[in-house]
PDB file of C-alpha atoms and ligand atoms in Angstrom:
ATOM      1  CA  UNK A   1      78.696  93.554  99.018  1.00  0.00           C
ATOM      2  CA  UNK A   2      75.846  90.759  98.347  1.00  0.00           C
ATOM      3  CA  UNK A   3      77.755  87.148  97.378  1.00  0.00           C
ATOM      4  CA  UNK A   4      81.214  88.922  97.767  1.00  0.00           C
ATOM      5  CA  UNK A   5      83.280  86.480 100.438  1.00  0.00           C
ATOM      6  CA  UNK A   6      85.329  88.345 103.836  1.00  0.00           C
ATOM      7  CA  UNK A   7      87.403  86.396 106.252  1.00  0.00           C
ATOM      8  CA  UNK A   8      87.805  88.022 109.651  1.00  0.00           C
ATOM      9  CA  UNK A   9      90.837  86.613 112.118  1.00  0.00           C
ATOM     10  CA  UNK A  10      89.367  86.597 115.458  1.00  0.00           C
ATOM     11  CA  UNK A  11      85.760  87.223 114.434  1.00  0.00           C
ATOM     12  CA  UNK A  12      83.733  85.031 117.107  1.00  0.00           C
ATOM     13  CA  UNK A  13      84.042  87.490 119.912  1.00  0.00           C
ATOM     14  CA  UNK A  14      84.660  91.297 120.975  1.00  0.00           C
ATOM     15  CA  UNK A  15      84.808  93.599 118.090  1.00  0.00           C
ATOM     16  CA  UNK A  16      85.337  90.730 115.634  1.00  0.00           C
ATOM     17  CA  UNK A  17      82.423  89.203 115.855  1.00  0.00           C
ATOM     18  CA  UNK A  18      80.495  92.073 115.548  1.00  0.00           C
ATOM     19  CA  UNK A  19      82.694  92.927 112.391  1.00  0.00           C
ATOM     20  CA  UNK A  20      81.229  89.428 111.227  1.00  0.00           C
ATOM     21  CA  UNK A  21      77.751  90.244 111.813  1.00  0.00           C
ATOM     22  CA  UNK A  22      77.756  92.904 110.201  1.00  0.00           C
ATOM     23  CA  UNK A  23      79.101  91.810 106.780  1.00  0.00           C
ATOM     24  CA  UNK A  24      77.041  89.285 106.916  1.00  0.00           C
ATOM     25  CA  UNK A  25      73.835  91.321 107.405  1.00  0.00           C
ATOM     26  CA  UNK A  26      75.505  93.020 104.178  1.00  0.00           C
ATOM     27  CA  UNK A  27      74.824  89.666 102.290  1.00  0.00           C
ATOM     28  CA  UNK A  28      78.602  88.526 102.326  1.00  0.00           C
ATOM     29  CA  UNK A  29      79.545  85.076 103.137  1.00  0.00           C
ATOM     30  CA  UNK A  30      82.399  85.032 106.212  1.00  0.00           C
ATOM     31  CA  UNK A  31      85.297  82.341 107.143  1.00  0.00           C
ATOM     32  CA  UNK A  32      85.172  83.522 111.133  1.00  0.00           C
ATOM     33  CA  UNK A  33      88.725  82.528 112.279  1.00  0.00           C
ATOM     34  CA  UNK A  34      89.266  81.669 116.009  1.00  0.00           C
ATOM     35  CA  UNK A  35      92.117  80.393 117.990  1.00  0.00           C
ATOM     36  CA  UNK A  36      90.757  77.745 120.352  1.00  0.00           C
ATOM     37  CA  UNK A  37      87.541  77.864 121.742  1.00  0.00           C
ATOM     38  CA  UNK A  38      85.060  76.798 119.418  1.00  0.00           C
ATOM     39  CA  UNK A  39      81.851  77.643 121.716  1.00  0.00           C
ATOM     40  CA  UNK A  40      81.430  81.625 120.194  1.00  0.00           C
ATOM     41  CA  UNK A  41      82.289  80.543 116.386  1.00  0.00           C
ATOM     42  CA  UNK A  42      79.512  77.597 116.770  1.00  0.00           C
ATOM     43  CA  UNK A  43      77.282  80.249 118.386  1.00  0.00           C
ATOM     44  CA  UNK A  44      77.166  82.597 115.371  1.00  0.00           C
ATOM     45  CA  UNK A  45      78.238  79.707 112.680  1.00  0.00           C
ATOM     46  CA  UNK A  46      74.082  78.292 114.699  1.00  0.00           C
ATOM     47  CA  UNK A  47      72.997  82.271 114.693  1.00  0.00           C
ATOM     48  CA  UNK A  48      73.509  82.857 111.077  1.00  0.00           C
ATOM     49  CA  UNK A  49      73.568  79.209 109.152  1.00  0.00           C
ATOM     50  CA  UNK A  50      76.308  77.275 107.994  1.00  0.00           C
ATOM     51  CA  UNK A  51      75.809  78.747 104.097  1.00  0.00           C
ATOM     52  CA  UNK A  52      76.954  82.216 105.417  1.00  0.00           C
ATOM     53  CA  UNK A  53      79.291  81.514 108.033  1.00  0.00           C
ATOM     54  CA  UNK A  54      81.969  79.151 107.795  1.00  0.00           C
ATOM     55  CA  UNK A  55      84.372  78.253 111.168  1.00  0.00           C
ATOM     56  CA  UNK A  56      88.008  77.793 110.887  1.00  0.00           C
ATOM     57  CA  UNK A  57      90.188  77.187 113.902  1.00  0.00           C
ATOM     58  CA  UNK A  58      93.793  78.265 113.236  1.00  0.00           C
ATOM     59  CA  UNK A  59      96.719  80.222 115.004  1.00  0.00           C
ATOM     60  CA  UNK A  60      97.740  83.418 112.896  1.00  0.00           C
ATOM     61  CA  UNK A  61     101.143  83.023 114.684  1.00  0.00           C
ATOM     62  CA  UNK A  62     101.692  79.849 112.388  1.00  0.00           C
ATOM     63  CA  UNK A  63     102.444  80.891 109.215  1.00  0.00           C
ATOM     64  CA  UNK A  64     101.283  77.482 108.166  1.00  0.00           C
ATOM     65  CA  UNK A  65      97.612  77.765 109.898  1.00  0.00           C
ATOM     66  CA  UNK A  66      96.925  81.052 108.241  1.00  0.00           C
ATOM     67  CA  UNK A  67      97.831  78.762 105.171  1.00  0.00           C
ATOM     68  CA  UNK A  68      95.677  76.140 105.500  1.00  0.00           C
ATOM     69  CA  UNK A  69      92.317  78.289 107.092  1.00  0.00           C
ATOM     70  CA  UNK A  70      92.989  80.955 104.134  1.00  0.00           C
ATOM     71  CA  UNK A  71      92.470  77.551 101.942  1.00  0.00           C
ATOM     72  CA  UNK A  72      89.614  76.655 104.253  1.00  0.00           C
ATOM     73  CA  UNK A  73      87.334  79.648 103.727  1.00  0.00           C
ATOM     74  CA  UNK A  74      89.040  79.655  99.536  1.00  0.00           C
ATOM     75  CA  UNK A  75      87.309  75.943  99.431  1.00  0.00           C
ATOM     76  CA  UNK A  76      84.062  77.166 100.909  1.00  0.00           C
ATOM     77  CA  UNK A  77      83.169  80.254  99.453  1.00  0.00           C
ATOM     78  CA  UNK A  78      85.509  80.645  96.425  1.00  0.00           C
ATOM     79  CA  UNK A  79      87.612  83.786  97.199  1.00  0.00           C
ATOM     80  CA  UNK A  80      88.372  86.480  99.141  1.00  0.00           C
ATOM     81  CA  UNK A  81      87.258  89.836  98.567  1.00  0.00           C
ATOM     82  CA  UNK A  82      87.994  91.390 102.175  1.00  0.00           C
ATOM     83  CA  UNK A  83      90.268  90.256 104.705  1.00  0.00           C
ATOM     84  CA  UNK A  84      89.817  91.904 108.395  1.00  0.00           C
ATOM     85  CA  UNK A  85      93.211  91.309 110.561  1.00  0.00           C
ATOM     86  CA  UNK A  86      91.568  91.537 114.026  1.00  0.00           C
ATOM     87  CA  UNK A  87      92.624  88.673 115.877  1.00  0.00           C
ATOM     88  CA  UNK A  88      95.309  90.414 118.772  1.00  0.00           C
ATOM     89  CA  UNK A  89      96.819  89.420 122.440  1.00  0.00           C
ATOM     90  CA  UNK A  90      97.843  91.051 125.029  1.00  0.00           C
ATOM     91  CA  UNK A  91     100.782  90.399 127.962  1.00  0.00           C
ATOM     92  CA  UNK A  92     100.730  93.369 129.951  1.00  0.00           C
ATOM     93  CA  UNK A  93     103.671  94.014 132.400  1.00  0.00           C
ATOM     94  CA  UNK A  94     105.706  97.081 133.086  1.00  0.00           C
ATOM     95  CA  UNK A  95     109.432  96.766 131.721  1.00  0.00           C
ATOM     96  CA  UNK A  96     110.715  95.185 134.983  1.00  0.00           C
ATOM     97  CA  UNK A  97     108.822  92.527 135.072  1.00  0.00           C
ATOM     98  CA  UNK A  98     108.575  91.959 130.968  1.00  0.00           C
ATOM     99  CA  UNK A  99     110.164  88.439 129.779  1.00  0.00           C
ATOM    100  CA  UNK A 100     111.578  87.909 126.364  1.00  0.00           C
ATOM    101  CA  UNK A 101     108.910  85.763 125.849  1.00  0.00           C
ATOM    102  CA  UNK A 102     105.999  88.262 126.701  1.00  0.00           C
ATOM    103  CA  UNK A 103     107.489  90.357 123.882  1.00  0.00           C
ATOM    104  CA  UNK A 104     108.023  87.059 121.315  1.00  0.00           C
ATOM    105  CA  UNK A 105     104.374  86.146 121.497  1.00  0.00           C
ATOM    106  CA  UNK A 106     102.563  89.351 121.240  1.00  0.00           C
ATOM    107  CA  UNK A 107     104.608  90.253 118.412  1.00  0.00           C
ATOM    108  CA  UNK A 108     104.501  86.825 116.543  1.00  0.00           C
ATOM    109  CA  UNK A 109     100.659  87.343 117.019  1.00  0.00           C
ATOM    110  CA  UNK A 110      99.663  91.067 116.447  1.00  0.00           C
ATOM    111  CA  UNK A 111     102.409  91.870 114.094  1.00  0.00           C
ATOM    112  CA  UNK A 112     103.599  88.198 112.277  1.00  0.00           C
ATOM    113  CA  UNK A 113     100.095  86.744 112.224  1.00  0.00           C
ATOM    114  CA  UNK A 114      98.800  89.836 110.673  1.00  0.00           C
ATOM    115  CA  UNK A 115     101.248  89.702 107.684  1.00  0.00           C
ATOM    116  CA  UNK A 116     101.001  86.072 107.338  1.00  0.00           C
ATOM    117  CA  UNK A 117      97.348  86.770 106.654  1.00  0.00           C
ATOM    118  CA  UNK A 118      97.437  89.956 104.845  1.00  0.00           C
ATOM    119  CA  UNK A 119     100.513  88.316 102.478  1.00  0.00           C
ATOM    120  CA  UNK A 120      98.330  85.466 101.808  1.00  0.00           C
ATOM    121  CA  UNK A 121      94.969  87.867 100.893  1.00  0.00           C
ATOM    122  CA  UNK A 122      97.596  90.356  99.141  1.00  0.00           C
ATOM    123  CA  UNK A 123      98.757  87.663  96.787  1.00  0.00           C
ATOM    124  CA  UNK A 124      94.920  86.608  95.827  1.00  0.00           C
ATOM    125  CA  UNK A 125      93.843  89.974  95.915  1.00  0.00           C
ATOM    126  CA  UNK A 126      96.171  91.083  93.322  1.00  0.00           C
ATOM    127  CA  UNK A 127      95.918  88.451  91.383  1.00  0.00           C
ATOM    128  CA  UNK A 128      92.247  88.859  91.066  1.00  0.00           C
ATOM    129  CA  UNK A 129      92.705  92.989  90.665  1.00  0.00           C
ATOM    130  CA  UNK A 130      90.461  93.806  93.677  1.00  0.00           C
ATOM    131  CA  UNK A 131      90.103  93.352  97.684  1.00  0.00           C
ATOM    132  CA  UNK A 132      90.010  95.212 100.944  1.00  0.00           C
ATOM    133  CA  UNK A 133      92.722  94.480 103.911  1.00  0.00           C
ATOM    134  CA  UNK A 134      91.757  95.983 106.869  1.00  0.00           C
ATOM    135  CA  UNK A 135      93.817  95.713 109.703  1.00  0.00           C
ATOM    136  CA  UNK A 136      92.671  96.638 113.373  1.00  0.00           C
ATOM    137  CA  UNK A 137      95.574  98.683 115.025  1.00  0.00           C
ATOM    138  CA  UNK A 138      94.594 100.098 118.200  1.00  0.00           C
ATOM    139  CA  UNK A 139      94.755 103.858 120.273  1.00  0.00           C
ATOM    140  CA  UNK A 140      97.796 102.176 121.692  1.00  0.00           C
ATOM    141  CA  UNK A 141     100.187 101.931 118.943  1.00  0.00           C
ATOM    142  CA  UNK A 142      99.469 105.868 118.384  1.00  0.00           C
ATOM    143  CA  UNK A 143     100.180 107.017 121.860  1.00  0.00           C
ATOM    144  CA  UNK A 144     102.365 103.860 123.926  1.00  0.00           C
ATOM    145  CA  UNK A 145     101.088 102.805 126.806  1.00  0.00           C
ATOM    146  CA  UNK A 146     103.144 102.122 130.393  1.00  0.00           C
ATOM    147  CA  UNK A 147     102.700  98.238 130.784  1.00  0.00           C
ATOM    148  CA  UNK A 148     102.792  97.334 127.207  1.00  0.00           C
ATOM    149  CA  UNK A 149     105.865  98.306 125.315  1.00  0.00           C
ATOM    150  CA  UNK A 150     104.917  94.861 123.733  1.00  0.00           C
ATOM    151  CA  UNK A 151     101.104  95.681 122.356  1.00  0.00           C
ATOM    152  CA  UNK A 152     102.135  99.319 121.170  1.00  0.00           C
ATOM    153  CA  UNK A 153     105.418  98.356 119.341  1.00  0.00           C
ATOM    154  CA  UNK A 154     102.818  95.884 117.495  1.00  0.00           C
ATOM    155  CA  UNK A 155      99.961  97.995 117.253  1.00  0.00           C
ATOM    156  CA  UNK A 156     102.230 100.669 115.918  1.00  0.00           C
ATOM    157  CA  UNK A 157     103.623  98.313 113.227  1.00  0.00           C
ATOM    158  CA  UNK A 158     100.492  97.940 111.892  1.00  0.00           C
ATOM    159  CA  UNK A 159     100.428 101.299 110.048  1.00  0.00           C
ATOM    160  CA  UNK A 160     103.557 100.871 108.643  1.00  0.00           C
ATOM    161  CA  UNK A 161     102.629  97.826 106.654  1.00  0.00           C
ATOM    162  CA  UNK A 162      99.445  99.456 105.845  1.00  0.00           C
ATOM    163  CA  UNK A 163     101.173 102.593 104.076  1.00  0.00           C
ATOM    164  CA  UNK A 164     103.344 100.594 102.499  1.00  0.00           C
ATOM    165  CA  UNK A 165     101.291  97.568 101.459  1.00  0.00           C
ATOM    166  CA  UNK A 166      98.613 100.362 100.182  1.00  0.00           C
ATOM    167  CA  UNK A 167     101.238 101.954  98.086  1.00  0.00           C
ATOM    168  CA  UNK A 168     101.763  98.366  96.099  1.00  0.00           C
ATOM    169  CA  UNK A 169      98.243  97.549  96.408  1.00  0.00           C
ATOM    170  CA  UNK A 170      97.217 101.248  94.510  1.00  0.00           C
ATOM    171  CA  UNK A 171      97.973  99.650  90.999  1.00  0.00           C
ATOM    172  CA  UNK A 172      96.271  96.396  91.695  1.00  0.00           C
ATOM    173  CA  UNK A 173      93.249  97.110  92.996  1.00  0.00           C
ATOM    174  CA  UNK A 174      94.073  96.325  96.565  1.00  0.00           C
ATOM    175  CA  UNK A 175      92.994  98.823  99.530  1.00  0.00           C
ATOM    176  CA  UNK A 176      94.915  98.625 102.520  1.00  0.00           C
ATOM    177  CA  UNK A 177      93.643 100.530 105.745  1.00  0.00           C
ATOM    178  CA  UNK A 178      93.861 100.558 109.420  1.00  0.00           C
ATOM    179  CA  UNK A 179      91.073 100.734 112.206  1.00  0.00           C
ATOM    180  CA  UNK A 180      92.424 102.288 115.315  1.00  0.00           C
ATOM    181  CA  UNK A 181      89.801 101.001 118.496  1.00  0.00           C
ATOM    182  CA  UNK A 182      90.349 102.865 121.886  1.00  0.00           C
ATOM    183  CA  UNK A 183      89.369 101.060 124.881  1.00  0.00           C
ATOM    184  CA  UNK A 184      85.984  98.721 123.693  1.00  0.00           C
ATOM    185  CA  UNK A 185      83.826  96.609 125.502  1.00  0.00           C
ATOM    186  CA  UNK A 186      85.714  93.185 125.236  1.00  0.00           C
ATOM    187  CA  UNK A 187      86.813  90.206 127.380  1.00  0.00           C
ATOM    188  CA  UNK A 188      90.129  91.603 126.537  1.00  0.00           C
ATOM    189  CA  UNK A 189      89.679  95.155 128.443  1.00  0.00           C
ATOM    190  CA  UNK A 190      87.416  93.581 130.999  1.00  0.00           C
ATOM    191  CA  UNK A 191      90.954  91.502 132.251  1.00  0.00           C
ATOM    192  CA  UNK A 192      92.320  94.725 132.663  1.00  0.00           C
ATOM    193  CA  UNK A 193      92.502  96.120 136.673  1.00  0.00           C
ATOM    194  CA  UNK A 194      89.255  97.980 137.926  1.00  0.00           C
ATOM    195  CA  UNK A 195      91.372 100.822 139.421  1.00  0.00           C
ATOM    196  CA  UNK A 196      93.301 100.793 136.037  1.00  0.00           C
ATOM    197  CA  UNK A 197      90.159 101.232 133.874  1.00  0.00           C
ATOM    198  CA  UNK A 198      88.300 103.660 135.571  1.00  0.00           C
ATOM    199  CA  UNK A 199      91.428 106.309 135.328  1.00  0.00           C
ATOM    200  CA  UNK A 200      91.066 105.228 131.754  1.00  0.00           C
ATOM    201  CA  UNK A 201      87.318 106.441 131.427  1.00  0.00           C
ATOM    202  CA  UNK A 202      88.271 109.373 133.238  1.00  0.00           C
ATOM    203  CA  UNK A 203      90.877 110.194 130.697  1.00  0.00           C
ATOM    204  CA  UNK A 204      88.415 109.298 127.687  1.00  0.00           C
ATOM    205  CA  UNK A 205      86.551 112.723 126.698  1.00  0.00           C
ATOM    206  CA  UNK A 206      83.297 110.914 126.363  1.00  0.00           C
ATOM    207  CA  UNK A 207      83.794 108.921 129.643  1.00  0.00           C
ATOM    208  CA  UNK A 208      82.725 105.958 128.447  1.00  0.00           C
ATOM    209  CA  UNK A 209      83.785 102.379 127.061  1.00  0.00           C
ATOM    210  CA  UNK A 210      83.648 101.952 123.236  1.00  0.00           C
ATOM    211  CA  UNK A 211      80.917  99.596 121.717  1.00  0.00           C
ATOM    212  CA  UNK A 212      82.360  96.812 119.727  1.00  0.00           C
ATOM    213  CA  UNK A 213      79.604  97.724 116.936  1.00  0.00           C
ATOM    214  CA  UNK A 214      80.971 101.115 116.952  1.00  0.00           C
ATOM    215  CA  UNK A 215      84.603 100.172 115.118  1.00  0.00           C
ATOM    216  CA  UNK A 216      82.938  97.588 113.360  1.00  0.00           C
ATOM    217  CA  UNK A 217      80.466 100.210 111.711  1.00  0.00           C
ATOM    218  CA  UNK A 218      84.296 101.850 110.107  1.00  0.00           C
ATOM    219  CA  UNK A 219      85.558  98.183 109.191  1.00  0.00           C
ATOM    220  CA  UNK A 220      82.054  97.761 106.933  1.00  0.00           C
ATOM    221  CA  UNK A 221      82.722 101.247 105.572  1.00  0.00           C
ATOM    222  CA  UNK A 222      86.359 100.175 104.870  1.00  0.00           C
ATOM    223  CA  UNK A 223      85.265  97.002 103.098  1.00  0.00           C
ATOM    224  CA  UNK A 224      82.633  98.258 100.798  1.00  0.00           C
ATOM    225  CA  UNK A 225      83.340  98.216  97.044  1.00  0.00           C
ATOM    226  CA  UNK A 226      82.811 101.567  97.167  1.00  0.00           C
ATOM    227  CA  UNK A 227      85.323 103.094  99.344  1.00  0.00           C
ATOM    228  CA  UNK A 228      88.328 102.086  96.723  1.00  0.00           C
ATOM    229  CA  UNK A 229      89.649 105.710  96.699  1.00  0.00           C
ATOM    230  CA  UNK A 230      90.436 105.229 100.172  1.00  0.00           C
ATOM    231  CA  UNK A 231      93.887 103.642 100.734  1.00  0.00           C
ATOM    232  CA  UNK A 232      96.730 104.016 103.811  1.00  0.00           C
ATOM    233  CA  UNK A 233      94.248 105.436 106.160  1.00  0.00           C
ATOM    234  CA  UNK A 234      93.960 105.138 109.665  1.00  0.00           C
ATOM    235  CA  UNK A 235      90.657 105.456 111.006  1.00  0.00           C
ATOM    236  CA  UNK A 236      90.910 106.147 114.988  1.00  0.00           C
ATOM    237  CA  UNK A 237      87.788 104.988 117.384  1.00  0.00           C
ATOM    238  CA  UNK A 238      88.671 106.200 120.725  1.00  0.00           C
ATOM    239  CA  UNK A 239      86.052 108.454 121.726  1.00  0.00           C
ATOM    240  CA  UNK A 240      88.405 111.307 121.758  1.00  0.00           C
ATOM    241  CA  UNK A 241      91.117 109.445 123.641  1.00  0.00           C
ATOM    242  CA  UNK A 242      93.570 110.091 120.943  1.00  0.00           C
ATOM    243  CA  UNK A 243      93.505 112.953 118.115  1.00  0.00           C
TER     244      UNK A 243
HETATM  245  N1  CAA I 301     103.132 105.680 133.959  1.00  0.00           N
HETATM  246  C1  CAA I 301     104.229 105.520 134.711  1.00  0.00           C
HETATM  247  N2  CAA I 301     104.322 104.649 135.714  1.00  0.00           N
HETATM  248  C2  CAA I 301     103.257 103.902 135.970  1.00  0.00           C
HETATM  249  C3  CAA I 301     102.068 103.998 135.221  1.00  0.00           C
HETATM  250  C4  CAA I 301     102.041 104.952 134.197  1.00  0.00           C
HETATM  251  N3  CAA I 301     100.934 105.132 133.452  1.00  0.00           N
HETATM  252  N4  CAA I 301     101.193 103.115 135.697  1.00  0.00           N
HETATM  253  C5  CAA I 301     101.799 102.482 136.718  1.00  0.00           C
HETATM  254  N5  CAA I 301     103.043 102.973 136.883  1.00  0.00           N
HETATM  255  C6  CAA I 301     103.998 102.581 137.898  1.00  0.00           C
HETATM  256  C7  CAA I 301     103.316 102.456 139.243  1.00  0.00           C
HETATM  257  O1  CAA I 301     103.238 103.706 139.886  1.00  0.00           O
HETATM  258  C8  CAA I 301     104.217 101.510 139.968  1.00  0.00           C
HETATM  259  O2  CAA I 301     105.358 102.195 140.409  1.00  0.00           O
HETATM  260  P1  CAA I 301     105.985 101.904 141.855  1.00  0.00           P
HETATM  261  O3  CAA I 301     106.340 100.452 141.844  1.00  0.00           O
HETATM  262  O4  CAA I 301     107.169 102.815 141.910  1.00  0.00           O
HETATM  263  O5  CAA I 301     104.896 102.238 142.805  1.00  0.00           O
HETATM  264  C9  CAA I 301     104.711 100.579 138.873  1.00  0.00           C
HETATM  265  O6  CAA I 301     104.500 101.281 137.649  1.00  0.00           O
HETATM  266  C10 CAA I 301     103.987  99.282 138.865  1.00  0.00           C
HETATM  267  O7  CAA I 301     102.579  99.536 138.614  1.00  0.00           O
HETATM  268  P2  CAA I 301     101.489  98.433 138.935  1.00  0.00           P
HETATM  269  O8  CAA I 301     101.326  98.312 140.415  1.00  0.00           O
HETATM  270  O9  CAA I 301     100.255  98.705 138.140  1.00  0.00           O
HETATM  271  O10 CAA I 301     102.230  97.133 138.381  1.00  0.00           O
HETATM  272  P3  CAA I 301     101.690  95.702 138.179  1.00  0.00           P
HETATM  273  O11 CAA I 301     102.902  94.882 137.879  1.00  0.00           O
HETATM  274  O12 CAA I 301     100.792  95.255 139.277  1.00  0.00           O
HETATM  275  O13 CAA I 301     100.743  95.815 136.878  1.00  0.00           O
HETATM  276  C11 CAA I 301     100.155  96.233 134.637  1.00  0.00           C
HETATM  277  C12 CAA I 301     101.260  96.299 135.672  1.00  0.00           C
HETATM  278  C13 CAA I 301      99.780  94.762 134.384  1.00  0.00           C
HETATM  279  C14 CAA I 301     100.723  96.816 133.353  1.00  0.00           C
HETATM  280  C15 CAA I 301      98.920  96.991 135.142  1.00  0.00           C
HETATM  281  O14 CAA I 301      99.327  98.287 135.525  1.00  0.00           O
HETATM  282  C16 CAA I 301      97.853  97.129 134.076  1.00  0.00           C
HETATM  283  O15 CAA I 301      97.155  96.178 133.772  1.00  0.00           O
HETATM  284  N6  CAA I 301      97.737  98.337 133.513  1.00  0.00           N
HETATM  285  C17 CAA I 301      96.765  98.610 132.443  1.00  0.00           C
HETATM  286  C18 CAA I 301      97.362  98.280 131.095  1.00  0.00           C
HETATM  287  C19 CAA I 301      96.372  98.608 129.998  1.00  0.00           C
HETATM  288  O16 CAA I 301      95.891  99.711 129.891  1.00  0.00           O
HETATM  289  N7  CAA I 301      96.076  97.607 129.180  1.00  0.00           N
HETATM  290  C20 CAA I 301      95.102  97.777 128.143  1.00  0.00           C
HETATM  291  C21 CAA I 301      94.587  96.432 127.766  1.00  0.00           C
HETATM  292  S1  CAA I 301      93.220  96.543 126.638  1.00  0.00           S
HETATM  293  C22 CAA I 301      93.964  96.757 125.182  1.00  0.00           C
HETATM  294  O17 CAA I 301      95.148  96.739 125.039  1.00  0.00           O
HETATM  295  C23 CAA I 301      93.052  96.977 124.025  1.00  0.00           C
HETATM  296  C24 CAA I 301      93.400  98.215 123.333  1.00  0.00           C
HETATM  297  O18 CAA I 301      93.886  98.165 122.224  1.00  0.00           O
HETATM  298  C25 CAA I 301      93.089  99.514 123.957  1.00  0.00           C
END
């Protein structure tokens, strides 16, 4: 993976940055998306110097951000060999209290954003006759959850773009997968409800919170030049949540 070039959506904090770090470890160069918040990009663009990470701040909602950072990181480093679709948001409410635009903006995020990028990274891919697209899916969209019809319809429609962009990316050299996190160790679980989260653990055969590196360890699998029989897949990391 030495000199080849990834871009991960989202990869400054929770399980994308450590995604980032460790492709980079690997010797690849990475374009670390983020949405707003600079402060964890500069952190790791400071940790890891600016040859082998590059920043690029960018809404994967906006068809025409993913445009111009999938440019950014083409300017810096040349190509794109692996694209990781991680970036994701949340607006948890049970169905009574869900607006129309709870449902607009997670799915413009998790399930737009993510083929805005992977469309982009398809079309070099294939032109180029190799890459990796992983996209990160979650437990959710392969059981539903009760407060977010929103997250799961997303999450779910993740795997159906994966089969079928794998099936068109088989010829070209193109390997589409999913990763499928449980409940990790992130900002984005820690804003969920104590009382909510610890009937989670207790439902979780290992009774315990995921580690971030733990589903990033499967996206570096994924990504490696090496795994190119390995197309469609879903890989779950749920600590027996889900099988
Ligand atoms: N099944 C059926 N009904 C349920 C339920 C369940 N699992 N959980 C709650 N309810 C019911 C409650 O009993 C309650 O009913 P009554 O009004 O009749 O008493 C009603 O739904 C409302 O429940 P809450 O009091 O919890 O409602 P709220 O409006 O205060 O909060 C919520 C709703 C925001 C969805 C809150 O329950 C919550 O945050 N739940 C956790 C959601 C969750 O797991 N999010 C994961 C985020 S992390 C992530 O998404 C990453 C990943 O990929 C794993």
């Amino acid at each position: 993976m030495t000199g080849q070039v990834a871009l991960v959506t989202g990869g400054a904090r929770g399980i994308g940055r450590a995604i980032s770090e460790r492709l980079v470890k690997r010797g690849m160069k990475v374009g670390v998306g983020y949405s707003s918040d600079p402060t964890s990009a500069e952190n790791l663009q400071s940790e890891y110097g600016s040859d082998r990470i590059t920043i690029h701040q960018g809404n994967i909602g906006a068809r025409g951000d993913c445009e111009r950072v999938f440019d950014e990181v083409i300017n810096a480093h040349g190509r794109v060999d692996v694209l990781v679709n991680n970036a994701g948001i949340t607006a948890d409410k049970m169905l009574t209290k869900m607006e129309v635009d709870d449902w607009d903006r997670v799915v413009q995020v998790n399930l737009s954003g993510t083929f805005y990028m992977a469309h982009l990274a398809y079309l070099h891919m294939a032109e180029r006759g190799s890459g990796r697209i992983v996209n990160i899916s979650s437990v959710i969209g392969e059981q539903g959850n009760a407060g977010q019809v929103n997250y799961a319809a997303t999450k779910s429609g993740l795997f159906g773009m994966t089969m079928s962009m794998a099936q068109e990316g088989s010829r070209k050299g193109v390997t589409v997968n999913c990763v499928a996190p449980g409940y990790i160790e992130t900002d984005m679980v820690a804003a969920v409800p104590e009382k909510a989260i610890e009937k989670i653990v207790s439902g979780i055969p290992m009774k315990r919170l995921g580690r971030p590196d733990e589903v990033a360890r499967v996206v570096e699998f994924l990504a490696d030049p090496e795994s190119e029989y390995i197309t469609g897949q879903v890989y779950s990391v749920n600590g027996g949540l889900h099988m």
